[in-house]
Amino acid sequence: MRIIIANILAIYRRELQSYFASPLAYIVAGIFWLLAGIFYVALLLGPDGVIQRAALIDAQSQQFGIPAPPVDAPTILLQFFLQALGFVSLFILPVLSMGLYAEERKRGTLELLATSPITNWAVALGKLLAVVTFFLTMVLPLLVYQAIAYSATNPPMSAAVVLLGHLGLILLAASILSLGMFISSLTDSTILAAIFTFALVLLLWMIDSLSRSITGPLGSMLGHLSLLKHYGNLTQGIVDSSSLILFASYIILGLFLTAQSIEAFKFQRS
Amino acid sequence: MKTIKANLKYLKYLFWLGPMLVLAGLTAGVVSASWGIAPLGLIVAGMVLIGLWLLFLSRFEESKTRPGFWRRRSTQAGTNALISTVAVLVLLGLVNFLGTRYVARLDLTENQTFTLASETQQLVRNLKQPVKVWVFDPQQSTQDRELLEGYRRLNQQQFSYEFVNPNAQPAIVQRLEVKKAGDVIVEAPTTERKQFAQSVGNDERLTESKLTNAIAQVTTTQQVSLYFLQGHGERPTEERQGAISEAVKALQDRGYTVKPLNLVESVAFPKDARVIVLAGPQKALLKPEVDALANYANQGGNLMVMVDPNVNPGLDGLLSPWGVTLDPRVVIDTSGRVANLGPLDVTVTQYGDHPITQNFGNALSFYSGARAVDAKETKGVTFTPLLFTSDRVWAESDIKKEPIQFDPATDRQGPLVLGFALSRTLSAPATPAKPSPSPSPAPSPSPSPEAKQKESRMVVIGNSSFVANGYFNQVMNGDVFLNSIRWLSQADQQTFSIRPREAKNRRIVLNSQQANLTAWLSLIILPLIGFGTAATVWWRRR
């Protein structure tokens, strides 16, 4: 057991080092931060942002003397921003996961990995942990400037919903990265891996609205597969056990399929 | 043989048809939402092709240089992988299935915005019969779906819901009597009862309060009894000339118990009389009868009074304490000439702002031979006019005079009001003292429904033909009657007063420094760190 953990850690460390030494990863992070910043400033300070809209509603209610419907500005900001982040992640995450195995295939180091004494799933888990950690370091700085707004609310806001929403984002990312890792293990072309991952994730993102035209248990089954629906639950502040199970299933499925795919790779030549 | 071999080389690509046929079958089945002969046939054909392919691989692909497909090691590994993949998929599917069956939810929002009220939870958890909510909204709003999903989570056995596109499924629309897109109907299939809950649209979404009350009404076991007064030439409830049996049937379909009431036999009212209906008496009521009705109305009883013109029902003793008078003249409507209607046929397209008529819009209802009704301010009584005629109408005093013309001296110019809804708050909790202590030592402590009611209600309409057979199912006539009965039975009094969970009223108060800092951090500093590091790393690597 200890050896397995040591192996996983070794892979994890190696992968992380390669991320932090690669200019591509920093460019991806920079683009992510820029897009997130544009969305955040537009949502908060822009002409249609929450502060302006709340002010408009207050002014109207004062002018006409009608009590305005309650507006929870920070919650609206949080939900819209997390939605935007989820959407940006759709494009960013396939880029992060595309090189996980495809790069090894291209360089020819996959044979080494496949025939090494480390089990396939330990390699996959180590790689997944590393890429999720990298995504985490991309998300954490966003919390810094969000904290400015959320601490300046009146009445004050609890941090639980904010943290839960971001946890949801990490879970969503882990699911997408896990499936992307599997797709990356199928091909030696990183571009192909990114495109296929993007297509798959887009399908899982939109499947909820597609399933609405189907009635009966099949429709609700397909609807349950939707990433958007479960991510939406978490961003709203609801912890639903079925959502957590679904995310865990995606992560496990990705890990398992990756291990299987490397196993099959071993025997391809024989 | 050689040509066959050569042909086989290309023929084997035909086997790709197998998976494609299966896919086509699945797609056809899903899109048409029916698994008829065509999709199943396609799937079976595809399966057969795939089977042939596997057979082909084992028989013909064998050559001297390579072992057959099935003997290769990679095939064995592949089969193992396939089997374990299927096993894992099934396992994950099962876990997720159980996960949706037994859900634990934690609502971290401060106001518990996404948690249903305890009244709803109790009601839905204890449902004894299946209840289905039909939403006839082609848009399928996510918000409505979330709310319904919350109900379903409480009781997955008994509660179900379905979104229906009203244009696509006319059979269901007709069965549930849907009026327009956006209607929400609650149905209890076992008792065949249905209840309109509300209408949803872009400006109004499904509310917990209305839905829960509709479910409560559809599943209530409490019988609401209606009594139709008899003995003065009222319209008969059984099938006959000028009867109202269609209306009675519609009432029974909605779960009401309809009984006749004859005051000549006994002046006492049955205890369970929730509403008493006077459907067009042709003779005057006797004084004791009118007094009894007045007394009933004073003690929380509800009355529906429909009186035709040219009749003196002698109801002054009942109606004057409520401030209601019946105009003796006959209403003449000239606006219906175009539609081939006689002068006595009054059409109404304008309605008062009242629960009975609130969803009518400008729909038409139709009254053949009507009289105007007046109401004046009376202490303790609130009244709402229900039915307005157009202004091309007058009340004619002498109908025998030819030609019928408006005479300002004796006639009354429209627009007129044909019906009022009135309610009167009971001043004291009217607990009528028992006239004589019952000698039996065990009085049955039946909780009378009147005990809860705080007001009496009355609807007065100057016409009774609109509910008669042949008219009842025309235009909005049935709705005027059924909604009146529903309002009178005080079932609309919200049994559950669930306040909508409102979001907290909260603002973000940023001073200019904080706003600037946010903008700088998010737009410039953070992206710069990313791109800057990328450049440095790239430079160092060179």
Coordinates of N, CA, C and O in Angstrom, one line a residue, chain A residues 55-207:
Chain A
A55 N -28.7 49.2 -7.9 CA -28.9 50.6 -7.7 C -30.2 51.1 -8.5 O -31.0 51.9 -8.0
L56 N -30.3 50.6 -9.7 CA -31.5 51.0 -10.5 C -32.8 50.5 -9.9 O -33.7 51.3 -9.8
I57 N -32.8 49.3 -9.4 CA -34.0 48.8 -8.7 C -34.3 49.6 -7.5 O -35.5 50.0 -7.3
D58 N -33.3 50.0 -6.7 CA -33.5 50.8 -5.5 C -34.1 52.2 -5.9 O -35.0 52.7 -5.3
A59 N -33.5 52.8 -7.0 CA -33.9 54.1 -7.4 C -35.4 54.0 -7.8 O -36.2 54.9 -7.5
Q60 N -35.7 53.0 -8.6 CA -37.1 52.9 -9.1 C -38.1 52.7 -7.9 O -39.1 53.4 -7.9
S61 N -37.7 51.9 -7.0 CA -38.7 51.7 -5.9 C -38.8 52.9 -5.0 O -39.9 53.2 -4.5
Q62 N -37.8 53.7 -4.9 CA -37.9 55.0 -4.2 C -38.7 56.0 -5.0 O -39.6 56.7 -4.4
Q63 N -38.6 56.0 -6.3 CA -39.3 56.9 -7.1 C -40.8 56.7 -7.1 O -41.6 57.6 -6.9
F64 N -41.2 55.4 -7.2 CA -42.6 55.1 -7.3 C -43.2 54.7 -5.9 O -44.4 54.4 -5.8
G65 N -42.3 54.6 -4.9 CA -42.8 54.3 -3.6 C -43.3 52.8 -3.4 O -44.0 52.5 -2.5
I66 N -42.9 52.0 -4.4 CA -43.3 50.6 -4.3 C -42.1 49.8 -3.7 O -41.0 50.0 -4.2
P67 N -42.4 49.0 -2.7 CA -41.3 48.1 -2.2 C -40.8 47.2 -3.3 O -41.6 46.5 -3.9
A68 N -39.5 47.3 -3.6 CA -38.9 46.4 -4.7 C -38.8 45.0 -4.2 O -38.7 44.7 -3.0
P69 N -38.8 44.0 -5.1 CA -38.6 42.7 -4.7 C -37.1 42.5 -4.3 O -36.2 43.3 -4.7
P70 N -36.9 41.7 -3.3 CA -35.5 41.6 -2.7 C -34.5 41.1 -3.8 O -34.8 40.3 -4.6
V71 N -33.4 41.7 -3.7 CA -32.3 41.3 -4.7 C -31.1 40.9 -3.9 O -30.6 41.7 -3.0
D72 N -30.6 39.7 -4.1 CA -29.4 39.3 -3.4 C -28.3 39.4 -4.3 O -27.9 38.5 -5.0
A73 N -27.7 40.6 -4.4 CA -26.7 40.9 -5.3 C -25.5 40.0 -5.3 O -25.0 39.5 -6.3
P74 N -24.8 39.7 -4.1 CA -23.7 38.9 -4.1 C -23.9 37.4 -4.6 O -23.1 36.8 -5.3
T75 N -25.1 36.9 -4.3 CA -25.5 35.6 -4.7 C -25.6 35.5 -6.3 O -25.2 34.6 -6.9
I76 N -26.3 36.6 -6.8 CA -26.4 36.6 -8.3 C -25.0 36.7 -8.9 O -24.7 36.0 -9.9
L77 N -24.2 37.5 -8.3 CA -22.8 37.7 -8.9 C -22.1 36.3 -8.8 O -21.5 35.9 -9.8
L78 N -22.2 35.6 -7.7 CA -21.5 34.4 -7.6 C -22.0 33.4 -8.6 O -21.2 32.7 -9.3
Q79 N -23.3 33.3 -8.8 CA -23.9 32.3 -9.7 C -23.5 32.6 -11.1 O -23.1 31.7 -11.9
F80 N -23.6 33.8 -11.5 CA -23.3 34.2 -12.9 C -21.8 34.0 -13.1 O -21.4 33.5 -14.2
F81 N -21.0 34.3 -12.2 CA -19.5 34.2 -12.4 C -19.1 32.7 -12.4 O -18.3 32.3 -13.3
L82 N -19.7 31.9 -11.6 CA -19.4 30.5 -11.6 C -19.9 29.9 -12.9 O -19.2 29.0 -13.5
Q83 N -21.0 30.3 -13.4 CA -21.5 29.8 -14.7 C -20.5 30.2 -15.8 O -20.1 29.4 -16.7
A84 N -20.0 31.4 -15.8 CA -19.0 31.9 -16.8 C -17.8 31.0 -16.6 O -17.2 30.6 -17.6
L85 N -17.3 30.8 -15.4 CA -16.1 30.0 -15.2 C -16.3 28.6 -15.7 O -15.4 28.1 -16.4
G86 N -17.4 28.0 -15.5 CA -17.7 26.7 -16.0 C -17.6 26.7 -17.5 O -17.1 25.8 -18.1
F87 N -18.2 27.7 -18.1 CA -18.2 27.8 -19.6 C -16.7 27.9 -20.1 O -16.4 27.3 -21.1
V88 N -16.0 28.8 -19.5 CA -14.6 29.0 -19.9 C -13.8 27.7 -19.7 O -13.0 27.3 -20.5
S89 N -14.1 27.0 -18.6 CA -13.4 25.7 -18.3 C -13.6 24.7 -19.4 O -12.8 23.9 -19.7
L90 N -14.8 24.8 -20.0 CA -15.1 23.8 -21.1 C -14.0 23.9 -22.2 O -13.7 22.9 -22.8
F91 N -13.5 25.1 -22.5 CA -12.5 25.3 -23.5 C -11.1 25.1 -23.0 O -10.2 24.6 -23.7
I92 N -10.9 25.4 -21.7 CA -9.5 25.4 -21.1 C -9.1 24.0 -20.8 O -8.0 23.5 -21.0
L93 N -10.1 23.2 -20.2 CA -9.7 21.9 -19.6 C -9.3 20.9 -20.6 O -8.3 20.2 -20.4
P94 N -9.9 20.8 -21.8 CA -9.3 19.9 -22.8 C -7.9 20.2 -23.2 O -7.1 19.3 -23.5
V95 N -7.5 21.5 -23.1 CA -6.1 21.8 -23.4 C -5.2 21.3 -22.3 O -4.1 20.9 -22.6
L96 N -5.7 21.3 -21.1 CA -4.8 20.8 -20.0 C -4.7 19.3 -20.1 O -3.7 18.7 -19.8
S97 N -5.8 18.6 -20.5 CA -5.8 17.1 -20.4 C -5.2 16.5 -21.7 O -4.9 15.4 -21.7
M98 N -5.1 17.3 -22.8 CA -4.8 16.7 -24.0 C -3.4 16.1 -24.1 O -3.2 15.1 -24.7
G99 N -2.5 16.7 -23.3 CA -1.1 16.1 -23.4 C -0.8 15.0 -22.4 O 0.3 14.5 -22.5
L100 N -1.8 14.7 -21.5 CA -1.4 13.8 -20.4 C -0.8 12.5 -20.9 O 0.2 12.0 -20.4
Y101 N -1.4 11.8 -21.9 CA -0.9 10.6 -22.4 C -0.4 10.7 -23.9 O 0.6 10.1 -24.3
A102 N -1.1 11.6 -24.6 CA -0.7 11.8 -26.0 C 0.7 12.2 -26.2 O 1.5 11.7 -27.1
E103 N 1.2 13.0 -25.2 CA 2.6 13.5 -25.3 C 3.5 12.3 -25.1 O 4.5 12.2 -25.8
E104 N 3.2 11.5 -24.1 CA 4.0 10.3 -23.8 C 4.1 9.4 -25.0 O 5.1 8.8 -25.3
R105 N 3.0 9.2 -25.7 CA 2.9 8.4 -26.9 C 3.8 8.9 -27.9 O 4.6 8.2 -28.6
K106 N 3.7 10.2 -28.1 CA 4.5 10.9 -29.2 C 6.0 10.7 -28.9 O 6.8 10.4 -29.8
R107 N 6.3 10.9 -27.6 CA 7.8 10.9 -27.3 C 8.3 9.4 -27.2 O 9.5 9.2 -27.0
G108 N 7.3 8.5 -27.1 CA 7.7 7.1 -27.0 C 8.0 6.7 -25.6 O 8.5 5.6 -25.3
T109 N 7.7 7.5 -24.6 CA 7.9 7.1 -23.2 C 6.7 6.3 -22.6 O 6.8 5.8 -21.5
L110 N 5.7 6.1 -23.4 CA 4.5 5.4 -22.9 C 4.9 3.9 -22.7 O 4.4 3.3 -21.8
E111 N 5.7 3.4 -23.6 CA 6.1 2.0 -23.5 C 6.8 1.8 -22.1 O 6.5 0.8 -21.4
L112 N 7.6 2.8 -21.7 CA 8.3 2.7 -20.4 C 7.3 2.7 -19.3 O 7.4 1.8 -18.4
L113 N 6.3 3.6 -19.4 CA 5.3 3.7 -18.3 C 4.5 2.4 -18.3 O 4.2 1.9 -17.2
A114 N 4.1 1.9 -19.5 CA 3.2 0.7 -19.5 C 3.9 -0.5 -19.0 O 3.2 -1.4 -18.4
T115 N 5.2 -0.6 -19.2 CA 5.8 -1.9 -18.8 C 6.5 -1.7 -17.5 O 7.1 -2.7 -16.9
S116 N 6.4 -0.5 -16.9 CA 7.1 -0.3 -15.6 C 6.3 -1.0 -14.5 O 5.1 -1.4 -14.7
P117 N 6.9 -1.3 -13.3 CA 6.1 -2.1 -12.3 C 5.0 -1.3 -11.7 O 4.2 -1.8 -11.0
I118 N 4.9 0.0 -11.9 CA 3.8 0.8 -11.4 C 2.5 0.4 -12.1 O 2.5 0.4 -13.4
T119 N 1.5 0.2 -11.4 CA 0.2 -0.2 -12.0 C -0.3 1.0 -12.8 O -0.1 2.1 -12.5
N120 N -1.1 0.6 -13.9 CA -1.6 1.6 -14.8 C -2.5 2.6 -14.1 O -2.4 3.8 -14.4
W121 N -3.3 2.1 -13.2 CA -4.3 3.1 -12.6 C -3.5 4.0 -11.6 O -4.0 5.2 -11.4
A122 N -2.4 3.5 -11.0 CA -1.6 4.5 -10.1 C -1.0 5.6 -11.0 O -1.1 6.8 -10.5
V123 N -0.6 5.2 -12.2 CA 0.0 6.3 -13.1 C -1.1 7.3 -13.4 O -1.0 8.5 -13.3
A124 N -2.3 6.7 -13.8 CA -3.4 7.6 -14.2 C -3.8 8.5 -13.0 O -4.1 9.7 -13.2
L125 N -3.9 7.9 -11.8 CA -4.3 8.7 -10.6 C -3.3 9.8 -10.4 O -3.7 10.9 -10.1
G126 N -2.1 9.5 -10.4 CA -1.0 10.5 -10.2 C -1.1 11.6 -11.2 O -1.1 12.8 -10.8
K127 N -1.3 11.3 -12.5 CA -1.4 12.3 -13.5 C -2.7 13.1 -13.3 O -2.6 14.4 -13.4
L128 N -3.8 12.5 -12.9 CA -5.0 13.2 -12.7 C -4.9 14.2 -11.5 O -5.3 15.4 -11.6
L129 N -4.3 13.7 -10.4 CA -4.1 14.5 -9.3 C -3.3 15.8 -9.6 O -3.6 16.9 -9.2
A130 N -2.2 15.5 -10.4 CA -1.4 16.6 -10.8 C -2.1 17.7 -11.6 O -2.0 18.9 -11.3
V131 N -2.9 17.2 -12.6 CA -3.5 18.2 -13.4 C -4.7 18.9 -12.7 O -4.9 20.1 -12.8
V132 N -5.3 18.2 -11.7 CA -6.3 18.9 -10.9 C -5.7 19.9 -10.0 O -6.2 21.0 -9.8
T133 N -4.5 19.6 -9.5 CA -3.8 20.5 -8.6 C -3.4 21.8 -9.4 O -3.6 22.9 -8.9
F134 N -3.0 21.5 -10.7 CA -2.7 22.7 -11.5 C -3.9 23.6 -11.7 O -3.9 24.8 -11.6
F135 N -5.1 22.9 -11.9 CA -6.3 23.7 -12.1 C -6.7 24.5 -10.8 O -7.1 25.6 -10.9
L136 N -6.4 23.8 -9.7 CA -6.7 24.4 -8.4 C -5.9 25.7 -8.3 O -6.4 26.7 -7.8
T137 N -4.6 25.6 -8.7 CA -3.8 26.9 -8.6 C -4.3 27.9 -9.5 O -4.0 29.1 -9.3
M138 N -5.0 27.5 -10.6 CA -5.5 28.5 -11.5 C -6.8 29.2 -10.8 O -7.0 30.4 -11.1
V139 N -7.5 28.4 -10.0 CA -8.8 28.9 -9.5 C -8.6 29.7 -8.2 O -9.2 30.8 -8.0
L140 N -7.6 29.3 -7.4 CA -7.4 30.0 -6.1 C -7.2 31.5 -6.2 O -7.8 32.2 -5.4
P141 N -6.3 32.0 -7.1 CA -6.2 33.5 -7.2 C -7.5 34.2 -7.4 O -7.6 35.3 -7.0
L142 N -8.4 33.5 -8.2 CA -9.7 34.2 -8.4 C -10.4 34.5 -7.1 O -11.1 35.5 -7.0
L143 N -10.2 33.6 -6.1 CA -10.9 33.8 -4.8 C -10.4 35.1 -4.1 O -11.2 35.7 -3.4
V144 N -9.2 35.5 -4.4 CA -8.6 36.6 -3.8 C -9.4 37.9 -4.1 O -9.9 38.6 -3.2
Y145 N -9.6 38.1 -5.4 CA -10.3 39.3 -5.7 C -11.8 39.2 -5.5 O -12.5 40.2 -5.3
Q146 N -12.3 38.0 -5.6 CA -13.8 37.8 -5.2 C -14.0 38.1 -3.8 O -15.1 38.6 -3.4
A147 N -13.0 37.8 -2.9 CA -13.2 38.1 -1.5 C -13.4 39.5 -1.2 O -14.1 39.9 -0.3
I148 N -12.9 40.4 -2.0 CA -13.1 41.9 -1.8 C -14.6 42.2 -1.9 O -15.1 42.8 -1.0
A149 N -15.2 41.7 -2.9 CA -16.6 42.0 -3.1 C -17.5 41.3 -2.0 O -18.4 41.9 -1.4
Y150 N -17.2 40.0 -1.8 CA -18.1 39.3 -0.9 C -17.9 39.7 0.6 O -18.8 39.5 1.4
S151 N -16.7 40.3 0.9 CA -16.6 40.8 2.3 C -17.2 42.2 2.4 O -17.4 42.7 3.5
A152 N -17.6 42.9 1.3 CA -18.1 44.2 1.3 C -19.6 44.2 1.1 O -20.2 45.1 0.7
T153 N -20.3 43.0 1.5 CA -21.7 43.0 1.3 C -22.4 43.5 2.5 O -21.9 43.4 3.6
N154 N -23.7 43.9 2.3 CA -24.5 44.4 3.4 C -25.9 43.9 3.3 O -26.5 44.2 2.3
P155 N -26.4 43.0 4.1 CA -25.8 42.4 5.3 C -24.7 41.4 4.8 O -24.8 40.9 3.7
P156 N -23.8 41.0 5.8 CA -22.7 40.1 5.4 C -23.2 38.8 4.8 O -24.3 38.3 5.1
M157 N -22.3 38.1 4.1 CA -22.6 36.9 3.4 C -21.8 35.8 4.0 O -20.6 36.0 4.4
S158 N -22.4 34.6 4.1 CA -21.6 33.5 4.6 C -20.7 32.9 3.5 O -21.0 32.9 2.4
A159 N -19.5 32.5 4.0 CA -18.5 32.0 3.0 C -18.8 30.6 2.5 O -18.3 30.2 1.5
A160 N -19.8 29.9 3.2 CA -20.0 28.5 2.8 C -20.4 28.3 1.4 O -19.9 27.5 0.6
V161 N -21.4 29.2 0.9 CA -21.9 29.1 -0.4 C -20.9 29.4 -1.4 O -20.7 28.7 -2.5
V162 N -20.0 30.4 -1.2 CA -18.9 30.7 -2.1 C -18.0 29.6 -2.2 O -17.6 29.1 -3.4
L163 N -17.6 29.0 -1.1 CA -16.6 27.9 -1.2 C -17.2 26.7 -1.8 O -16.5 26.0 -2.6
L164 N -18.5 26.4 -1.5 CA -19.1 25.3 -2.1 C -19.2 25.4 -3.6 O -18.9 24.4 -4.4
G165 N -19.5 26.6 -4.1 CA -19.5 26.8 -5.6 C -18.2 26.5 -6.2 O -18.1 25.9 -7.2
H166 N -17.1 27.0 -5.6 CA -15.8 26.7 -6.1 C -15.4 25.3 -6.0 O -14.7 24.8 -6.9
L167 N -15.8 24.6 -5.0 CA -15.6 23.2 -4.8 C -16.3 22.5 -6.0 O -15.7 21.5 -6.6
G168 N -17.5 22.9 -6.3 CA -18.2 22.4 -7.5 C -17.4 22.5 -8.7 O -17.3 21.6 -9.6
L169 N -16.8 23.7 -8.9 CA -16.0 23.9 -10.1 C -14.8 23.0 -10.2 O -14.5 22.4 -11.2
I170 N -14.2 22.7 -9.0 CA -13.1 21.8 -9.0 C -13.5 20.4 -9.3 O -12.9 19.6 -10.1
L171 N -14.7 20.0 -8.8 CA -15.2 18.6 -9.0 C -15.6 18.5 -10.5 O -15.3 17.5 -11.2
L172 N -16.2 19.6 -11.1 CA -16.5 19.6 -12.5 C -15.2 19.4 -13.3 O -15.2 18.6 -14.2
A173 N -14.2 20.1 -12.9 CA -12.9 20.1 -13.7 C -12.3 18.7 -13.6 O -11.8 18.1 -14.6
A174 N -12.4 18.1 -12.4 CA -11.8 16.8 -12.2 C -12.5 15.8 -13.1 O -11.8 14.9 -13.7
S175 N -13.8 15.9 -13.2 CA -14.6 14.9 -14.1 C -14.1 15.1 -15.5 O -13.9 14.1 -16.2
I176 N -14.1 16.4 -15.9 CA -13.7 16.6 -17.3 C -12.3 16.2 -17.6 O -12.0 15.5 -18.6
L177 N -11.4 16.5 -16.7 CA -10.0 16.1 -16.9 C -9.8 14.6 -16.9 O -9.0 14.1 -17.7
S178 N -10.6 13.9 -16.1 CA -10.5 12.4 -16.1 C -10.9 11.8 -17.4 O -10.2 11.0 -17.9
L179 N -12.0 12.3 -17.9 CA -12.5 11.8 -19.2 C -11.5 12.2 -20.3 O -11.2 11.5 -21.2
G180 N -11.0 13.5 -20.2 CA -10.0 14.0 -21.2 C -8.8 13.1 -21.2 O -8.1 12.9 -22.2
M181 N -8.4 12.7 -20.0 CA -7.2 11.9 -19.9 C -7.3 10.6 -20.6 O -6.4 10.1 -21.4
F182 N -8.5 10.0 -20.5 CA -8.8 8.7 -21.3 C -8.7 9.0 -22.8 O -8.0 8.2 -23.5
I183 N -9.3 10.1 -23.2 CA -9.3 10.3 -24.7 C -7.8 10.6 -25.1 O -7.4 10.1 -26.2
S184 N -7.1 11.3 -24.2 CA -5.7 11.5 -24.6 C -4.9 10.2 -24.7 O -3.9 10.2 -25.4
S185 N -5.3 9.2 -23.9 CA -4.5 7.9 -24.0 C -4.8 7.1 -25.2 O -4.2 6.1 -25.5
L186 N -5.8 7.6 -26.0 CA -6.2 6.8 -27.2 C -5.4 7.2 -28.4 O -5.3 6.5 -29.4
T187 N -4.8 8.4 -28.4 CA -4.2 8.9 -29.6 C -2.9 9.5 -29.3 O -2.6 9.9 -28.2
D188 N -2.0 9.7 -30.3 CA -0.8 10.4 -30.1 C -0.8 11.8 -30.6 O 0.2 12.5 -30.7
S189 N -2.0 12.2 -31.0 CA -2.1 13.6 -31.5 C -2.8 14.4 -30.4 O -3.9 14.2 -30.0
T190 N -2.1 15.4 -29.9 CA -2.7 16.2 -28.8 C -3.9 17.0 -29.3 O -4.9 17.2 -28.6
I191 N -3.8 17.5 -30.5 CA -4.9 18.4 -31.0 C -6.1 17.5 -31.1 O -7.2 17.9 -30.7
L192 N -6.0 16.3 -31.7 CA -7.1 15.4 -31.8 C -7.7 15.1 -30.4 O -9.0 15.2 -30.2
A193 N -6.9 14.9 -29.4 CA -7.3 14.6 -28.1 C -8.1 15.8 -27.6 O -9.2 15.6 -27.0
A194 N -7.6 17.0 -27.8 CA -8.3 18.2 -27.3 C -9.7 18.3 -27.9 O -10.7 18.6 -27.3
I195 N -9.7 18.1 -29.3 CA -11.0 18.3 -30.0 C -12.0 17.3 -29.5 O -13.2 17.6 -29.2
F196 N -11.6 16.0 -29.4 CA -12.6 15.0 -29.0 C -13.0 15.2 -27.6 O -14.2 15.0 -27.3
T197 N -12.1 15.6 -26.7 CA -12.5 15.9 -25.3 C -13.5 17.0 -25.3 O -14.6 16.9 -24.6
F198 N -13.3 18.1 -26.1 CA -14.2 19.2 -26.1 C -15.6 18.8 -26.6 O -16.6 19.1 -26.0
A199 N -15.6 17.9 -27.6 CA -16.9 17.5 -28.2 C -17.6 16.6 -27.1 O -18.8 16.9 -26.9
L200 N -16.9 15.7 -26.4 CA -17.5 14.9 -25.4 C -18.1 15.7 -24.3 O -19.2 15.6 -23.9
V201 N -17.3 16.7 -23.8 CA -17.7 17.5 -22.7 C -18.9 18.4 -23.0 O -19.8 18.5 -22.3
L202 N -18.8 18.9 -24.3 CA -19.9 19.7 -24.7 C -21.2 18.9 -24.7 O -22.3 19.4 -24.3
L203 N -21.1 17.7 -25.2 CA -22.3 16.8 -25.2 C -22.8 16.6 -23.8 O -24.0 16.7 -23.5
L204 N -21.9 16.3 -22.8 CA -22.3 16.0 -21.5 C -22.8 17.3 -20.8 O -23.6 17.3 -19.9
W205 N -22.4 18.4 -21.3 CA -22.8 19.7 -20.8 C -24.3 20.0 -21.2 O -25.1 20.5 -20.4
M206 N -24.6 19.7 -22.5 CA -25.9 20.1 -23.0 C -26.9 19.0 -23.0 O -28.0 19.2 -23.3
I207 N -26.5 17.8 -22.5 CA -27.4 16.6 -22.6 C -28.7 16.8 -21.9 O -29.7 16.3 -22.2

